[in-house]
């Protein structure tokens, strides 16, 4: 039996039963025993290692397709003025300057900054690298004059 191993994105190294295989995904491995499970590990820089066990049916090639999860990212947020409350997807995470670790990079983040006396600022953050930095300048709120 065999295995046809594909990943999204492609280019992952393949370790089968503890032995690094030649080549990267997409990769077909032949001559696998059908009487026991095989251990698969897929590794691609910038993504979490994926591990799974699989069985091979006799005289057949089993397709294995894995969508690799990006490594978590960190976001450093600085602002003028300092001490602005940062909300990520609506959740308060601290005041600037602030670094937030272990953020999922498989989706965009809604970043909101709030400080009394300043206009709220809201942006959608699209990940460009694993450790990103954002810089914001907040505008002062315009004061309304009271008439007597």
GROMACS .gro file of C-alpha atoms in nm:
model
  148
    1UNK     CA    1   0.000   0.000   0.000
    2UNK     CA    2   0.090   0.366  -0.016
    3UNK     CA    3  -0.009   0.716   0.085
    4UNK     CA    4  -0.060   1.030  -0.125
    5UNK     CA    5   0.013   1.317   0.116
    6UNK     CA    6  -0.089   1.673   0.030
    7UNK     CA    7  -0.090   1.988   0.242
    8UNK     CA    8  -0.230   2.335   0.219
    9UNK     CA    9   0.002   2.516   0.174
   10UNK     CA   10   0.236   2.267   0.002
   11UNK     CA   11   0.605   2.220   0.081
   12UNK     CA   12   0.588   2.047   0.421
   13UNK     CA   13   0.853   1.793   0.522
   14UNK     CA   14   0.712   1.446   0.582
   15UNK     CA   15   0.822   1.218   0.868
   16UNK     CA   16   0.675   0.869   0.853
   17UNK     CA   17   0.713   0.633   1.149
   18UNK     CA   18   0.995   0.852   1.281
   19UNK     CA   19   1.187   0.857   0.950
   20UNK     CA   20   1.222   1.178   0.746
   21UNK     CA   21   1.111   1.116   0.385
   22UNK     CA   22   1.286   1.252   0.075
   23UNK     CA   23   1.098   1.543  -0.079
   24UNK     CA   24   0.813   1.763   0.044
   25UNK     CA   25   0.436   1.767  -0.001
   26UNK     CA   26   0.270   1.682  -0.232
   27UNK     CA   27   0.438   1.342  -0.187
   28UNK     CA   28   0.347   0.981  -0.259
   29UNK     CA   29   0.501   0.714  -0.036
   30UNK     CA   30   0.487   0.350  -0.154
   31UNK     CA   31   0.560   0.016   0.011
   32UNK     CA   32   0.376   0.079   0.337
   33UNK     CA   33   0.265  -0.219   0.546
   34UNK     CA   34  -0.107  -0.274   0.576
   35UNK     CA   35  -0.107  -0.468   0.904
   36UNK     CA   36  -0.039  -0.173   1.141
   37UNK     CA   37  -0.098   0.202   1.181
   38UNK     CA   38   0.158   0.450   1.053
   39UNK     CA   39   0.265   0.769   1.234
   40UNK     CA   40   0.272   1.083   1.017
   41UNK     CA   41   0.427   1.420   1.108
   42UNK     CA   42   0.414   1.721   0.873
   43UNK     CA   43   0.632   2.026   0.933
   44UNK     CA   44   0.640   2.357   0.747
   45UNK     CA   45   0.812   2.675   0.868
   46UNK     CA   46   0.558   2.922   1.006
   47UNK     CA   47   0.298   2.650   1.072
   48UNK     CA   48   0.222   2.416   1.361
   49UNK     CA   49   0.350   2.058   1.330
   50UNK     CA   50   0.064   1.824   1.235
   51UNK     CA   51   0.070   1.467   1.365
   52UNK     CA   52  -0.172   1.183   1.298
   53UNK     CA   53  -0.191   0.805   1.272
   54UNK     CA   54  -0.333   0.638   0.963
   55UNK     CA   55  -0.396   0.291   0.822
   56UNK     CA   56  -0.327   0.174   0.467
   57UNK     CA   57  -0.572  -0.060   0.294
   58UNK     CA   58  -0.413  -0.358   0.107
   59UNK     CA   59  -0.305  -0.284  -0.252
   60UNK     CA   60  -0.434   0.073  -0.235
   61UNK     CA   61  -0.300   0.426  -0.195
   62UNK     CA   62  -0.471   0.627   0.080
   63UNK     CA   63  -0.514   1.003   0.019
   64UNK     CA   64  -0.419   1.226   0.315
   65UNK     CA   65  -0.492   1.598   0.283
   66UNK     CA   66  -0.405   1.834   0.570
   67UNK     CA   67  -0.473   2.206   0.604
   68UNK     CA   68  -0.183   2.330   0.816
   69UNK     CA   69  -0.254   2.574   1.100
   70UNK     CA   70  -0.035   2.887   1.106
   71UNK     CA   71   0.188   2.936   1.410
   72UNK     CA   72   0.026   3.181   1.650
   73UNK     CA   73   0.131   3.540   1.608
   74UNK     CA   74   0.204   3.837   1.828
   75UNK     CA   75   0.085   4.191   1.783
   76UNK     CA   76   0.266   4.493   1.925
   77UNK     CA   77   0.046   4.801   1.947
   78UNK     CA   78   0.185   5.148   2.020
   79UNK     CA   79  -0.008   5.473   2.022
   80UNK     CA   80   0.017   5.846   2.059
   81UNK     CA   81  -0.092   5.920   2.328
   82UNK     CA   82   0.015   5.622   2.540
   83UNK     CA   83  -0.220   5.445   2.780
   84UNK     CA   84  -0.496   5.379   2.527
   85UNK     CA   85  -0.717   5.075   2.596
   86UNK     CA   86  -0.684   4.811   2.323
   87UNK     CA   87  -0.974   4.582   2.227
   88UNK     CA   88  -0.916   4.280   2.001
   89UNK     CA   89  -1.239   4.143   1.852
   90UNK     CA   90  -1.428   4.340   2.119
   91UNK     CA   91  -1.227   4.207   2.417
   92UNK     CA   92  -1.019   4.449   2.628
   93UNK     CA   93  -0.656   4.327   2.627
   94UNK     CA   94  -0.466   4.608   2.806
   95UNK     CA   95  -0.324   4.956   2.751
   96UNK     CA   96  -0.062   5.077   2.501
   97UNK     CA   97   0.223   5.012   2.458
   98UNK     CA   98   0.101   4.652   2.447
   99UNK     CA   99   0.221   4.320   2.304
  100UNK     CA  100  -0.037   4.041   2.276
  101UNK     CA  101   0.098   3.687   2.218
  102UNK     CA  102  -0.058   3.361   2.093
  103UNK     CA  103  -0.306   3.517   1.851
  104UNK     CA  104  -0.460   3.303   1.575
  105UNK     CA  105  -0.331   3.412   1.234
  106UNK     CA  106  -0.587   3.225   1.023
  107UNK     CA  107  -0.828   3.520   1.031
  108UNK     CA  108  -0.825   3.901   1.044
  109UNK     CA  109  -0.851   4.083   1.378
  110UNK     CA  110  -1.071   4.379   1.466
  111UNK     CA  111  -0.855   4.628   1.659
  112UNK     CA  112  -1.028   4.907   1.853
  113UNK     CA  113  -0.854   5.176   2.060
  114UNK     CA  114  -1.038   5.387   2.319
  115UNK     CA  115  -0.929   5.667   2.551
  116UNK     CA  116  -1.140   5.929   2.727
  117UNK     CA  117  -1.109   6.263   2.553
  118UNK     CA  118  -1.008   6.103   2.220
  119UNK     CA  119  -1.197   5.967   1.924
  120UNK     CA  120  -1.226   5.585   1.914
  121UNK     CA  121  -1.017   5.427   1.643
  122UNK     CA  122  -1.108   5.101   1.473
  123UNK     CA  123  -0.913   4.898   1.214
  124UNK     CA  124  -0.919   4.549   1.067
  125UNK     CA  125  -0.574   4.392   1.101
  126UNK     CA  126  -0.472   4.159   0.818
  127UNK     CA  127  -0.167   3.949   0.914
  128UNK     CA  128   0.143   4.013   0.702
  129UNK     CA  129   0.396   3.833   0.922
  130UNK     CA  130   0.405   3.628   1.242
  131UNK     CA  131   0.509   3.919   1.464
  132UNK     CA  132   0.332   4.236   1.351
  133UNK     CA  133   0.346   4.592   1.487
  134UNK     CA  134   0.074   4.857   1.466
  135UNK     CA  135   0.116   5.228   1.535
  136UNK     CA  136  -0.182   5.457   1.590
  137UNK     CA  137  -0.229   5.830   1.647
  138UNK     CA  138  -0.559   5.922   1.814
  139UNK     CA  139  -0.736   6.250   1.747
  140UNK     CA  140  -0.865   6.459   2.037
  141UNK     CA  141  -1.241   6.489   2.060
  142UNK     CA  142  -1.368   6.832   1.964
  143UNK     CA  143  -1.516   7.007   2.266
  144UNK     CA  144  -1.861   7.152   2.223
  145UNK     CA  145  -1.899   7.505   2.348
  146UNK     CA  146  -2.198   7.569   2.564
  147UNK     CA  147  -2.415   7.873   2.492
  148UNK     CA  148  -2.532   8.082   2.785
   0.00000   0.00000   0.00000
